[in-house]
C-alpha cells in the first residue's frame, strides 16, 4: 500500500472513530453500520480518483458522488434505478427526510430510537465530514485542520445530552485524531529519508525515534488531561432542558404505548426561568372555574440519591375517553366539572401540555398526544407544545380535613406505596421526621405536621438567589439553611413525607399569576411553580404547596393546606370544603424576602443546632492578600538583590600587609594594601546591578560586548544629555573592565553613587508605564526566572536522556537486533 493510500485509509478510519461520541445519543448501533458503509464508499471513491491521478477537485467530485450513491442505497425512496442510482424523486425523498429531521430533533430526546430522518441526517453529516477530512489530510496535507470537523461531530452530543457525555467515546475519537497525525508524520519522515535524534546521530533499527516517543507521551498526557479535567471541575454537566422557553433540545424519547422518553430536567428548567430578568408570556388559559388551582404539566416522582427525576410516562391517546375521577369519589370529597381552553405561545417548546388536574375529555388534539392517568400529564412522542391551542373538560376536587384524616393507610404491598415512598437514607432527615410526626395517628396529621414545619415561624425564607438543585445534599442543605425557592420547598416536603411512609411526589406547572382578565389568565415564566402532591388511600393525589404564599404570584391555599404564615384570624375554617384565593400581586419572586426568625427547631446536619453558611469574606480577603503577595514577590526580590549588592559595594578594599617596629614615641608603622578580590567583587556587583537596571528600563543589553563598549553605547544612545550620568556609566564600565582583564582592579571610586546617578537618569528618561513595571514587576527578575526554568528544563531533559540511553542497553529490541546481526 502506498503512503497516500494508507493516509486516506487512516483518514476514513479516524472519521469513524471521531463519531464514537454519537453512541451516547442513539439507542442502537444502526447509525454506526450505515455510517461505516458511507465512509467506506467515500474513502474508496477517493482512492480510485487518486489512482487515476485526478486533480483535487476531481477527487472531491468523486467522493461526493460516492456519498450520493451510498445514501441512495441506504435510504431508498422507491424510485431508484438499479437500487442505488438516484432519480429526481430520490432528491425529493431526501428533502422530506431533512424536513422531518428538524421536527424529530425537537420531539425526540436521548437516547434516540432508529428514526429514518435522524439516521439520514447523521449519516449525511458523517459522510460530509469524511469528505472534508480526506481533502484536508490527503489533498492539502493539513491533517491538523482535520480536527475541526471532527470536533464538530463531538459538539453534537455535548449540546443535546441529558447528563455529561461519557469520557470513553471522547478518548476513542481523540485516538483516531492522533492516529491521523502520527500517520502523516511517519509519511513525511519516510519521504525525508532517515530518522535522527536531536544530537544528530542516526536512530538504530531497534530504537524508537525520540521525537515520536515524545509525541506519544504528549498525546497520552493531553488525552488524559482532557478526560480528567471535566471530572474534577464541578458544574460541567447540564440537563437536556436548560430553559423551558429556549426550544433547544427539550424533547422526549418515543414512548408510544409504554415507550421510553428521554428525561427532562424540570428542576433546571424551573430555576432557569425564575432567574431570568425578562418576563416572557408562555401560556394563556381561559376556564369556567372561578378560582382555579395550578395549571400543571409535569411530575417528578422517582427519588434517587441525586434527587427527584422524571419517570418514563406511559399512556393512551388523549383524544379518546379519559378516566373520570368522580366514579371513585368518597365522602368529604367535592368534585365539580369545568372547561378550559389553553393557548401556548411560541416561547414554550416542550413535549408536555399544560392542563388542570384530572382532565376527562380533550379537543383539538391529535392521536400523537398521550395521557398518563397515574402522572396525570399529557405528553407526545412526535409533537411539541409550541403554538398549540386546545380545550379540555376537567374535574376539580376539593377535600375536607376530616375526609383526609379518615383516609385509610395503604397496605404494605400497595404498588403506589412501594414506589412512591423510596428515599435515600439520611440520619438527620430521619431524626427530623420522627420528631415532626411523633404522636400523629393518621396520614393527614403527619403530612400537616410536615407541611406546617415549612413556615416563617420556623425560620424558612423564600429567596431566588440560593443555588438550585434537588440532589440529596442540596435538600439537606436547604433544610439546614432554610433559604430557597419553590422547587426546594416542594422537593424537601416530598422527601420528608416519603420518609414518614406516605407516597409523595413533586408537580410542576403555573400559578394563576396576577395578569388576569375575567376568566382568562396570561401566565409567564414568573408564574412557573413547583409543589408537592401526597397520595391518600381511597382519595388519590392531593396537592400541598409548602412555599410561602406571600412570595409567589397567584399562590392558592386551601382548607386542607392553609397558609401557615397568615394571621389566625384570616386562616380558613376547617369545616369549609375549600378556601381558594389569590395573594397580593405585589408579593412575588422579586419582592422582599420574609424575615428569617431564629428557632430551635431545625435540621442539625452536623449533630448540633441549626447550621449557617460560613461567611465568605475571610476567604476573599485571604485570597486577595495571597494575590497581592504573589504580585509583590518580583519587586521584593529585586529590592533584596539591590540591597545585597549595595552592601557589597561598601566592603572596605584596604587590608593590613605588615606592621613594622615601633618608632619614636612608641608608634608603629603599618603598611596598607588593596584587597584585589574584594575590589573585583565590588565591580562585578555594580556591573550586574547596572545590567539589571538597563533591563528594567528596557535598554538593550548585548552580553557579547565588552564593558567599555556597553558603557559607550549607553552614553551615546541614552545618556547624551546628562553629563554626570555619562561619567558614572563610563566609571562603572571601566571598573568592570579592570576587574575582568587587569592585574589590579579599580579602587577608591564611588561605584554605588554612580549606580544611583545612572538609575535616576534612566528613570527620568522612561515613560510612566516603564517606571511602573520597573518598580512592580521588574523585567530583570522575570528574565532571571525564565532562564532558571529553561536551565532546569534543559538539565532535566539531559538527565532523562542519559537515563534512557543507559536503559536502552537492555532493550529487548536492541538485544534481539544484535543477536540477529550475529
PDB file of C-alpha atoms in Angstrom, residues 11-293:
ATOM      1  CA  UNK A  11      -8.457   9.453   7.404  1.00  0.00           C
ATOM      2  CA  UNK A  12     -11.605   7.372   6.858  1.00  0.00           C
ATOM      3  CA  UNK A  13     -10.978   5.284   9.978  1.00  0.00           C
ATOM      4  CA  UNK A  14     -10.279   8.408  12.065  1.00  0.00           C
ATOM      5  CA  UNK A  15     -13.614   9.875  10.947  1.00  0.00           C
ATOM      6  CA  UNK A  16     -15.452   6.804  12.212  1.00  0.00           C
ATOM      7  CA  UNK A  17     -13.541   6.873  15.495  1.00  0.00           C
ATOM      8  CA  UNK A  18     -14.351  10.570  15.915  1.00  0.00           C
ATOM      9  CA  UNK A  19     -18.040   9.663  15.600  1.00  0.00           C
ATOM     10  CA  UNK A  20     -17.860   7.458  18.709  1.00  0.00           C
ATOM     11  CA  UNK A  21     -19.500  10.131  20.962  1.00  0.00           C
ATOM     12  CA  UNK A  22     -22.684   9.761  18.911  1.00  0.00           C
ATOM     13  CA  UNK A  23     -23.204   6.419  20.647  1.00  0.00           C
ATOM     14  CA  UNK A  24     -24.437   8.444  23.622  1.00  0.00           C
ATOM     15  CA  UNK A  25     -27.375   9.698  21.539  1.00  0.00           C
ATOM     16  CA  UNK A  26     -28.763   6.608  19.764  1.00  0.00           C
ATOM     17  CA  UNK A  27     -30.326   3.582  21.411  1.00  0.00           C
ATOM     18  CA  UNK A  28     -28.946   1.113  18.876  1.00  0.00           C
ATOM     19  CA  UNK A  29     -25.897   0.824  16.602  1.00  0.00           C
ATOM     20  CA  UNK A  30     -27.716   1.116  13.281  1.00  0.00           C
ATOM     21  CA  UNK A  31     -26.239   4.550  12.728  1.00  0.00           C
ATOM     22  CA  UNK A  32     -22.699   3.185  13.028  1.00  0.00           C
ATOM     23  CA  UNK A  33     -23.260   0.443  10.445  1.00  0.00           C
ATOM     24  CA  UNK A  34     -24.745   2.910   7.980  1.00  0.00           C
ATOM     25  CA  UNK A  35     -22.032   5.463   8.696  1.00  0.00           C
ATOM     26  CA  UNK A  36     -19.308   2.843   8.171  1.00  0.00           C
ATOM     27  CA  UNK A  37     -20.792   1.982   4.773  1.00  0.00           C
ATOM     28  CA  UNK A  38     -20.939   5.621   3.701  1.00  0.00           C
ATOM     29  CA  UNK A  39     -17.434   6.448   4.932  1.00  0.00           C
ATOM     30  CA  UNK A  40     -16.039   3.322   3.232  1.00  0.00           C
ATOM     31  CA  UNK A  41     -17.651   4.302  -0.062  1.00  0.00           C
ATOM     32  CA  UNK A  42     -16.316   7.848   0.237  1.00  0.00           C
ATOM     33  CA  UNK A  43     -12.811   6.562   1.048  1.00  0.00           C
ATOM     34  CA  UNK A  44     -12.939   4.100  -1.813  1.00  0.00           C
ATOM     35  CA  UNK A  45     -14.024   6.797  -4.262  1.00  0.00           C
ATOM     36  CA  UNK A  46     -11.139   8.989  -3.089  1.00  0.00           C
ATOM     37  CA  UNK A  47      -8.632   6.126  -3.541  1.00  0.00           C
ATOM     38  CA  UNK A  48      -9.879   5.360  -7.066  1.00  0.00           C
ATOM     39  CA  UNK A  49      -9.726   9.016  -8.074  1.00  0.00           C
ATOM     40  CA  UNK A  50      -6.123   9.266  -6.840  1.00  0.00           C
ATOM     41  CA  UNK A  51      -5.275   6.037  -8.621  1.00  0.00           C
ATOM     42  CA  UNK A  52      -6.159   7.656 -11.949  1.00  0.00           C
ATOM     43  CA  UNK A  53      -4.249  10.796 -10.870  1.00  0.00           C
ATOM     44  CA  UNK A  54      -7.318  13.018 -10.792  1.00  0.00           C
ATOM     45  CA  UNK A  55      -6.821  16.603  -9.574  1.00  0.00           C
ATOM     46  CA  UNK A  56      -8.084  17.684  -6.177  1.00  0.00           C
ATOM     47  CA  UNK A  57     -11.390  18.995  -7.491  1.00  0.00           C
ATOM     48  CA  UNK A  58     -11.903  15.698  -9.287  1.00  0.00           C
ATOM     49  CA  UNK A  59     -11.277  13.817  -6.038  1.00  0.00           C
ATOM     50  CA  UNK A  60     -13.890  15.957  -4.294  1.00  0.00           C
ATOM     51  CA  UNK A  61     -16.449  15.260  -7.023  1.00  0.00           C
ATOM     52  CA  UNK A  62     -15.703  11.539  -6.829  1.00  0.00           C
ATOM     53  CA  UNK A  63     -16.214  11.490  -3.067  1.00  0.00           C
ATOM     54  CA  UNK A  64     -19.464  13.450  -3.315  1.00  0.00           C
ATOM     55  CA  UNK A  65     -20.696  11.043  -5.978  1.00  0.00           C
ATOM     56  CA  UNK A  66     -19.828   8.099  -3.747  1.00  0.00           C
ATOM     57  CA  UNK A  67     -21.663   9.740  -0.870  1.00  0.00           C
ATOM     58  CA  UNK A  68     -24.755  10.234  -3.002  1.00  0.00           C
ATOM     59  CA  UNK A  69     -24.773   6.615  -4.213  1.00  0.00           C
ATOM     60  CA  UNK A  70     -24.338   5.299  -0.673  1.00  0.00           C
ATOM     61  CA  UNK A  71     -27.166   7.445   0.677  1.00  0.00           C
ATOM     62  CA  UNK A  72     -29.426   6.363  -2.168  1.00  0.00           C
ATOM     63  CA  UNK A  73     -28.763   2.697  -1.413  1.00  0.00           C
ATOM     64  CA  UNK A  74     -29.221   3.027   2.376  1.00  0.00           C
ATOM     65  CA  UNK A  75     -32.248   5.375   2.307  1.00  0.00           C
ATOM     66  CA  UNK A  76     -34.178   4.426  -0.838  1.00  0.00           C
ATOM     67  CA  UNK A  77     -37.282   6.293  -1.875  1.00  0.00           C
ATOM     68  CA  UNK A  78     -38.615   3.517  -4.108  1.00  0.00           C
ATOM     69  CA  UNK A  79     -37.868   5.184  -7.454  1.00  0.00           C
ATOM     70  CA  UNK A  80     -34.129   4.458  -7.798  1.00  0.00           C
ATOM     71  CA  UNK A  81     -32.516   2.781 -10.801  1.00  0.00           C
ATOM     72  CA  UNK A  82     -30.641  -0.444 -10.029  1.00  0.00           C
ATOM     73  CA  UNK A  83     -31.333   0.216  -6.321  1.00  0.00           C
ATOM     74  CA  UNK A  84     -28.530   2.784  -5.990  1.00  0.00           C
ATOM     75  CA  UNK A  85     -28.816   5.259  -8.897  1.00  0.00           C
ATOM     76  CA  UNK A  86     -30.741   8.362  -7.753  1.00  0.00           C
ATOM     77  CA  UNK A  87     -33.611   9.966  -9.628  1.00  0.00           C
ATOM     78  CA  UNK A  88     -35.278  13.354  -9.143  1.00  0.00           C
ATOM     79  CA  UNK A  89     -37.749  11.668  -6.811  1.00  0.00           C
ATOM     80  CA  UNK A  90     -34.827  10.481  -4.710  1.00  0.00           C
ATOM     81  CA  UNK A  91     -33.752  14.047  -4.047  1.00  0.00           C
ATOM     82  CA  UNK A  92     -37.336  14.923  -3.094  1.00  0.00           C
ATOM     83  CA  UNK A  93     -37.270  11.986  -0.668  1.00  0.00           C
ATOM     84  CA  UNK A  94     -34.040  13.280   0.827  1.00  0.00           C
ATOM     85  CA  UNK A  95     -35.634  16.700   1.258  1.00  0.00           C
ATOM     86  CA  UNK A  96     -38.555  15.143   3.133  1.00  0.00           C
ATOM     87  CA  UNK A  97     -36.152  13.333   5.442  1.00  0.00           C
ATOM     88  CA  UNK A  98     -34.321  16.571   6.191  1.00  0.00           C
ATOM     89  CA  UNK A  99     -37.571  18.401   6.894  1.00  0.00           C
ATOM     90  CA  UNK A 100     -38.751  15.620   9.165  1.00  0.00           C
ATOM     91  CA  UNK A 101     -35.424  15.625  10.990  1.00  0.00           C
ATOM     92  CA  UNK A 102     -35.980  19.213  12.123  1.00  0.00           C
ATOM     93  CA  UNK A 103     -39.245  18.249  13.777  1.00  0.00           C
ATOM     94  CA  UNK A 104     -37.876  14.987  15.164  1.00  0.00           C
ATOM     95  CA  UNK A 105     -34.947  16.781  16.779  1.00  0.00           C
ATOM     96  CA  UNK A 106     -37.444  18.754  18.827  1.00  0.00           C
ATOM     97  CA  UNK A 107     -39.557  15.690  19.607  1.00  0.00           C
ATOM     98  CA  UNK A 108     -37.050  13.017  20.485  1.00  0.00           C
ATOM     99  CA  UNK A 109     -34.522  13.046  23.293  1.00  0.00           C
ATOM    100  CA  UNK A 110     -31.637  10.852  24.197  1.00  0.00           C
ATOM    101  CA  UNK A 111     -31.485   8.076  23.701  1.00  0.00           C
ATOM    102  CA  UNK A 112     -32.987   8.317  20.217  1.00  0.00           C
ATOM    103  CA  UNK A 113     -34.553   5.285  18.507  1.00  0.00           C
ATOM    104  CA  UNK A 114     -33.822   4.368  14.884  1.00  0.00           C
ATOM    105  CA  UNK A 115     -35.784   7.071  13.070  1.00  0.00           C
ATOM    106  CA  UNK A 116     -35.043   7.348   9.342  1.00  0.00           C
ATOM    107  CA  UNK A 117     -34.920  11.132   9.362  1.00  0.00           C
ATOM    108  CA  UNK A 118     -32.390  11.339  12.192  1.00  0.00           C
ATOM    109  CA  UNK A 119     -30.342   8.448  10.805  1.00  0.00           C
ATOM    110  CA  UNK A 120     -30.229  10.159   7.413  1.00  0.00           C
ATOM    111  CA  UNK A 121     -29.112  13.442   8.951  1.00  0.00           C
ATOM    112  CA  UNK A 122     -26.411  11.677  10.981  1.00  0.00           C
ATOM    113  CA  UNK A 123     -25.063   9.608   8.106  1.00  0.00           C
ATOM    114  CA  UNK A 124     -25.141  12.592   5.760  1.00  0.00           C
ATOM    115  CA  UNK A 125     -23.185  14.660   8.259  1.00  0.00           C
ATOM    116  CA  UNK A 126     -20.579  11.940   8.819  1.00  0.00           C
ATOM    117  CA  UNK A 127     -20.194  11.467   5.077  1.00  0.00           C
ATOM    118  CA  UNK A 128     -19.615  15.191   4.628  1.00  0.00           C
ATOM    119  CA  UNK A 129     -17.065  15.174   7.450  1.00  0.00           C
ATOM    120  CA  UNK A 130     -15.302  12.228   5.785  1.00  0.00           C
ATOM    121  CA  UNK A 131     -15.003  14.251   2.570  1.00  0.00           C
ATOM    122  CA  UNK A 132     -13.591  17.280   4.389  1.00  0.00           C
ATOM    123  CA  UNK A 133     -11.145  15.184   6.425  1.00  0.00           C
ATOM    124  CA  UNK A 134      -9.845  13.419   3.333  1.00  0.00           C
ATOM    125  CA  UNK A 135      -9.361  16.693   1.466  1.00  0.00           C
ATOM    126  CA  UNK A 136      -7.521  18.314   4.376  1.00  0.00           C
ATOM    127  CA  UNK A 137      -5.394  15.269   5.158  1.00  0.00           C
ATOM    128  CA  UNK A 138      -4.503  13.837   1.746  1.00  0.00           C
ATOM    129  CA  UNK A 139      -5.264  16.622  -0.704  1.00  0.00           C
ATOM    130  CA  UNK A 140      -3.919  19.627   1.213  1.00  0.00           C
ATOM    131  CA  UNK A 141      -1.620  17.749   3.629  1.00  0.00           C
ATOM    132  CA  UNK A 142      -3.013  19.667   6.583  1.00  0.00           C
ATOM    133  CA  UNK A 143      -4.116  16.866   8.922  1.00  0.00           C
ATOM    134  CA  UNK A 144      -4.104  19.133  11.975  1.00  0.00           C
ATOM    135  CA  UNK A 145      -7.007  21.112  10.485  1.00  0.00           C
ATOM    136  CA  UNK A 146      -8.978  17.883  10.169  1.00  0.00           C
ATOM    137  CA  UNK A 147      -9.578  18.102  13.895  1.00  0.00           C
ATOM    138  CA  UNK A 148     -12.086  20.922  13.348  1.00  0.00           C
ATOM    139  CA  UNK A 149     -14.738  18.841  11.534  1.00  0.00           C
ATOM    140  CA  UNK A 150     -14.077  16.004  13.975  1.00  0.00           C
ATOM    141  CA  UNK A 151     -14.691  18.424  16.830  1.00  0.00           C
ATOM    142  CA  UNK A 152     -17.968  19.424  15.170  1.00  0.00           C
ATOM    143  CA  UNK A 153     -19.110  15.793  15.499  1.00  0.00           C
ATOM    144  CA  UNK A 154     -18.268  15.769  19.180  1.00  0.00           C
ATOM    145  CA  UNK A 155     -20.169  19.006  19.781  1.00  0.00           C
ATOM    146  CA  UNK A 156     -23.473  17.341  18.855  1.00  0.00           C
ATOM    147  CA  UNK A 157     -23.802  15.044  21.906  1.00  0.00           C
ATOM    148  CA  UNK A 158     -22.342  17.768  24.122  1.00  0.00           C
ATOM    149  CA  UNK A 159     -25.183  20.079  23.088  1.00  0.00           C
ATOM    150  CA  UNK A 160     -28.109  17.665  23.477  1.00  0.00           C
ATOM    151  CA  UNK A 161     -27.108  15.023  26.011  1.00  0.00           C
ATOM    152  CA  UNK A 162     -29.021  14.941  29.291  1.00  0.00           C
ATOM    153  CA  UNK A 163     -26.024  14.404  31.529  1.00  0.00           C
ATOM    154  CA  UNK A 164     -22.343  14.854  30.811  1.00  0.00           C
ATOM    155  CA  UNK A 165     -21.066  12.992  27.754  1.00  0.00           C
ATOM    156  CA  UNK A 166     -19.218   9.787  28.713  1.00  0.00           C
ATOM    157  CA  UNK A 167     -15.439  10.022  28.611  1.00  0.00           C
ATOM    158  CA  UNK A 168     -14.771   6.760  26.746  1.00  0.00           C
ATOM    159  CA  UNK A 169     -16.181   7.885  23.351  1.00  0.00           C
ATOM    160  CA  UNK A 170     -14.127  11.062  23.599  1.00  0.00           C
ATOM    161  CA  UNK A 171     -10.966   9.028  24.183  1.00  0.00           C
ATOM    162  CA  UNK A 172     -11.789   6.873  21.161  1.00  0.00           C
ATOM    163  CA  UNK A 173     -12.266   9.951  18.972  1.00  0.00           C
ATOM    164  CA  UNK A 174      -9.061  11.532  20.262  1.00  0.00           C
ATOM    165  CA  UNK A 175      -7.130   8.347  19.481  1.00  0.00           C
ATOM    166  CA  UNK A 176      -8.426   8.476  15.908  1.00  0.00           C
ATOM    167  CA  UNK A 177      -7.222  12.061  15.520  1.00  0.00           C
ATOM    168  CA  UNK A 178      -3.817  11.219  16.994  1.00  0.00           C
ATOM    169  CA  UNK A 179      -3.563   8.203  14.692  1.00  0.00           C
ATOM    170  CA  UNK A 180      -4.145  10.521  11.747  1.00  0.00           C
ATOM    171  CA  UNK A 181      -1.405  12.916  12.887  1.00  0.00           C
ATOM    172  CA  UNK A 182       1.084  10.090  13.541  1.00  0.00           C
ATOM    173  CA  UNK A 183       0.456   8.518  10.128  1.00  0.00           C
ATOM    174  CA  UNK A 184       1.016  11.826   8.370  1.00  0.00           C
ATOM    175  CA  UNK A 185       4.255  12.449  10.259  1.00  0.00           C
ATOM    176  CA  UNK A 186       5.548   8.943   9.554  1.00  0.00           C
ATOM    177  CA  UNK A 187       4.850   9.520   5.889  1.00  0.00           C
ATOM    178  CA  UNK A 188       6.772  12.806   5.984  1.00  0.00           C
ATOM    179  CA  UNK A 189       9.742  11.174   7.746  1.00  0.00           C
ATOM    180  CA  UNK A 190       9.836   8.422   5.158  1.00  0.00           C
ATOM    181  CA  UNK A 191       9.924  10.977   2.400  1.00  0.00           C
ATOM    182  CA  UNK A 192      12.781  12.754   4.150  1.00  0.00           C
ATOM    183  CA  UNK A 193      14.906   9.600   4.028  1.00  0.00           C
ATOM    184  CA  UNK A 194      16.087   8.722   7.550  1.00  0.00           C
ATOM    185  CA  UNK A 195      15.432   9.236  11.219  1.00  0.00           C
ATOM    186  CA  UNK A 196      17.770  11.037  13.553  1.00  0.00           C
ATOM    187  CA  UNK A 197      17.923  12.296  17.111  1.00  0.00           C
ATOM    188  CA  UNK A 198      18.310  15.826  18.355  1.00  0.00           C
ATOM    189  CA  UNK A 199      22.019  15.102  18.847  1.00  0.00           C
ATOM    190  CA  UNK A 200      22.468  14.483  15.146  1.00  0.00           C
ATOM    191  CA  UNK A 201      23.107  10.727  15.314  1.00  0.00           C
ATOM    192  CA  UNK A 202      21.141   8.142  13.361  1.00  0.00           C
ATOM    193  CA  UNK A 203      18.474   6.061  15.060  1.00  0.00           C
ATOM    194  CA  UNK A 204      19.158   2.342  15.094  1.00  0.00           C
ATOM    195  CA  UNK A 205      16.618  -0.089  13.709  1.00  0.00           C
ATOM    196  CA  UNK A 206      15.717  -1.218  17.218  1.00  0.00           C
ATOM    197  CA  UNK A 207      15.398   2.304  18.641  1.00  0.00           C
ATOM    198  CA  UNK A 208      12.251   4.409  18.549  1.00  0.00           C
ATOM    199  CA  UNK A 209      12.530   7.949  17.260  1.00  0.00           C
ATOM    200  CA  UNK A 210      12.925  10.370  20.217  1.00  0.00           C
ATOM    201  CA  UNK A 211      10.586  12.834  18.534  1.00  0.00           C
ATOM    202  CA  UNK A 212       7.955  10.154  18.018  1.00  0.00           C
ATOM    203  CA  UNK A 213       8.352   8.961  21.587  1.00  0.00           C
ATOM    204  CA  UNK A 214       7.958  12.495  22.899  1.00  0.00           C
ATOM    205  CA  UNK A 215       4.884  12.962  20.705  1.00  0.00           C
ATOM    206  CA  UNK A 216       3.315   9.792  22.040  1.00  0.00           C
ATOM    207  CA  UNK A 217       3.924  10.863  25.617  1.00  0.00           C
ATOM    208  CA  UNK A 218       2.454  14.302  24.989  1.00  0.00           C
ATOM    209  CA  UNK A 219      -0.572  12.734  23.282  1.00  0.00           C
ATOM    210  CA  UNK A 220      -1.252  10.425  26.208  1.00  0.00           C
ATOM    211  CA  UNK A 221      -0.900  13.267  28.714  1.00  0.00           C
ATOM    212  CA  UNK A 222      -3.140  15.541  26.619  1.00  0.00           C
ATOM    213  CA  UNK A 223      -5.913  12.986  26.280  1.00  0.00           C
ATOM    214  CA  UNK A 224      -5.684  12.129  29.981  1.00  0.00           C
ATOM    215  CA  UNK A 225      -5.999  15.789  30.950  1.00  0.00           C
ATOM    216  CA  UNK A 226      -8.888  16.339  28.531  1.00  0.00           C
ATOM    217  CA  UNK A 227     -10.768  13.442  30.122  1.00  0.00           C
ATOM    218  CA  UNK A 228      -9.827  14.094  33.748  1.00  0.00           C
ATOM    219  CA  UNK A 229     -10.373  17.868  33.805  1.00  0.00           C
ATOM    220  CA  UNK A 230     -14.175  17.770  33.339  1.00  0.00           C
ATOM    221  CA  UNK A 231     -14.368  15.081  36.030  1.00  0.00           C
ATOM    222  CA  UNK A 232     -12.650  17.205  38.694  1.00  0.00           C
ATOM    223  CA  UNK A 233     -14.196  20.570  37.794  1.00  0.00           C
ATOM    224  CA  UNK A 234     -17.690  20.857  39.274  1.00  0.00           C
ATOM    225  CA  UNK A 235     -20.625  22.178  37.332  1.00  0.00           C
ATOM    226  CA  UNK A 236     -19.612  20.833  33.930  1.00  0.00           C
ATOM    227  CA  UNK A 237     -22.784  18.823  33.451  1.00  0.00           C
ATOM    228  CA  UNK A 238     -26.080  20.045  32.163  1.00  0.00           C
ATOM    229  CA  UNK A 239     -29.640  18.985  31.715  1.00  0.00           C
ATOM    230  CA  UNK A 240     -31.496  18.352  28.490  1.00  0.00           C
ATOM    231  CA  UNK A 241     -33.967  21.097  29.194  1.00  0.00           C
ATOM    232  CA  UNK A 242     -31.957  24.019  30.492  1.00  0.00           C
ATOM    233  CA  UNK A 243     -34.732  26.507  29.789  1.00  0.00           C
ATOM    234  CA  UNK A 244     -38.391  25.881  29.104  1.00  0.00           C
ATOM    235  CA  UNK A 245     -38.666  28.611  26.560  1.00  0.00           C
ATOM    236  CA  UNK A 246     -35.419  28.008  24.746  1.00  0.00           C
ATOM    237  CA  UNK A 247     -36.780  25.462  22.363  1.00  0.00           C
ATOM    238  CA  UNK A 248     -33.482  23.661  22.046  1.00  0.00           C
ATOM    239  CA  UNK A 249     -33.060  20.047  22.883  1.00  0.00           C
ATOM    240  CA  UNK A 250     -36.040  19.730  25.152  1.00  0.00           C
ATOM    241  CA  UNK A 251     -37.655  16.624  23.733  1.00  0.00           C
ATOM    242  CA  UNK A 252     -38.612  13.240  24.937  1.00  0.00           C
ATOM    243  CA  UNK A 253     -37.910   9.887  23.532  1.00  0.00           C
ATOM    244  CA  UNK A 254     -40.514   7.748  21.775  1.00  0.00           C
ATOM    245  CA  UNK A 255     -42.768   6.399  24.469  1.00  0.00           C
ATOM    246  CA  UNK A 256     -45.647   5.145  22.351  1.00  0.00           C
ATOM    247  CA  UNK A 257     -47.556   2.530  24.280  1.00  0.00           C
ATOM    248  CA  UNK A 258     -45.166   2.156  27.142  1.00  0.00           C
ATOM    249  CA  UNK A 259     -42.114   3.551  25.373  1.00  0.00           C
ATOM    250  CA  UNK A 260     -39.069   5.232  26.848  1.00  0.00           C
ATOM    251  CA  UNK A 261     -38.933   9.018  26.513  1.00  0.00           C
ATOM    252  CA  UNK A 262     -35.772  10.881  27.403  1.00  0.00           C
ATOM    253  CA  UNK A 263     -35.549  12.534  30.788  1.00  0.00           C
ATOM    254  CA  UNK A 264     -36.401  16.194  31.201  1.00  0.00           C
ATOM    255  CA  UNK A 265     -34.691  18.210  33.905  1.00  0.00           C
ATOM    256  CA  UNK A 266     -37.789  20.058  35.095  1.00  0.00           C
ATOM    257  CA  UNK A 267     -35.917  21.386  38.134  1.00  0.00           C
ATOM    258  CA  UNK A 268     -33.267  23.018  35.940  1.00  0.00           C
ATOM    259  CA  UNK A 269     -35.988  24.372  33.662  1.00  0.00           C
ATOM    260  CA  UNK A 270     -37.853  25.908  36.565  1.00  0.00           C
ATOM    261  CA  UNK A 271     -34.828  27.514  38.245  1.00  0.00           C
ATOM    262  CA  UNK A 272     -33.535  28.821  34.926  1.00  0.00           C
ATOM    263  CA  UNK A 273     -36.821  30.514  34.059  1.00  0.00           C
ATOM    264  CA  UNK A 274     -37.423  32.006  37.501  1.00  0.00           C
ATOM    265  CA  UNK A 275     -33.987  33.616  37.465  1.00  0.00           C
ATOM    266  CA  UNK A 276     -34.412  35.236  34.059  1.00  0.00           C
ATOM    267  CA  UNK A 277     -34.557  39.014  34.091  1.00  0.00           C
ATOM    268  CA  UNK A 278     -37.074  39.262  31.234  1.00  0.00           C
ATOM    269  CA  UNK A 279     -40.740  38.367  31.638  1.00  0.00           C
ATOM    270  CA  UNK A 280     -41.929  36.080  28.844  1.00  0.00           C
ATOM    271  CA  UNK A 281     -45.531  35.095  28.107  1.00  0.00           C
ATOM    272  CA  UNK A 282     -45.818  31.314  27.957  1.00  0.00           C
ATOM    273  CA  UNK A 283     -49.474  30.284  28.293  1.00  0.00           C
ATOM    274  CA  UNK A 284     -52.911  31.902  28.009  1.00  0.00           C
ATOM    275  CA  UNK A 285     -55.688  29.926  29.697  1.00  0.00           C
ATOM    276  CA  UNK A 286     -59.435  30.548  29.998  1.00  0.00           C
ATOM    277  CA  UNK A 287     -61.517  28.498  32.417  1.00  0.00           C
ATOM    278  CA  UNK A 288     -65.067  28.390  33.707  1.00  0.00           C
ATOM    279  CA  UNK A 289     -63.812  27.759  37.241  1.00  0.00           C
ATOM    280  CA  UNK A 290     -63.995  30.895  39.388  1.00  0.00           C
ATOM    281  CA  UNK A 291     -60.801  30.214  41.352  1.00  0.00           C
ATOM    282  CA  UNK A 292     -58.826  27.502  39.597  1.00  0.00           C
ATOM    283  CA  UNK A 293     -55.910  25.650  41.105  1.00  0.00           C
TER     284      UNK A 293
END
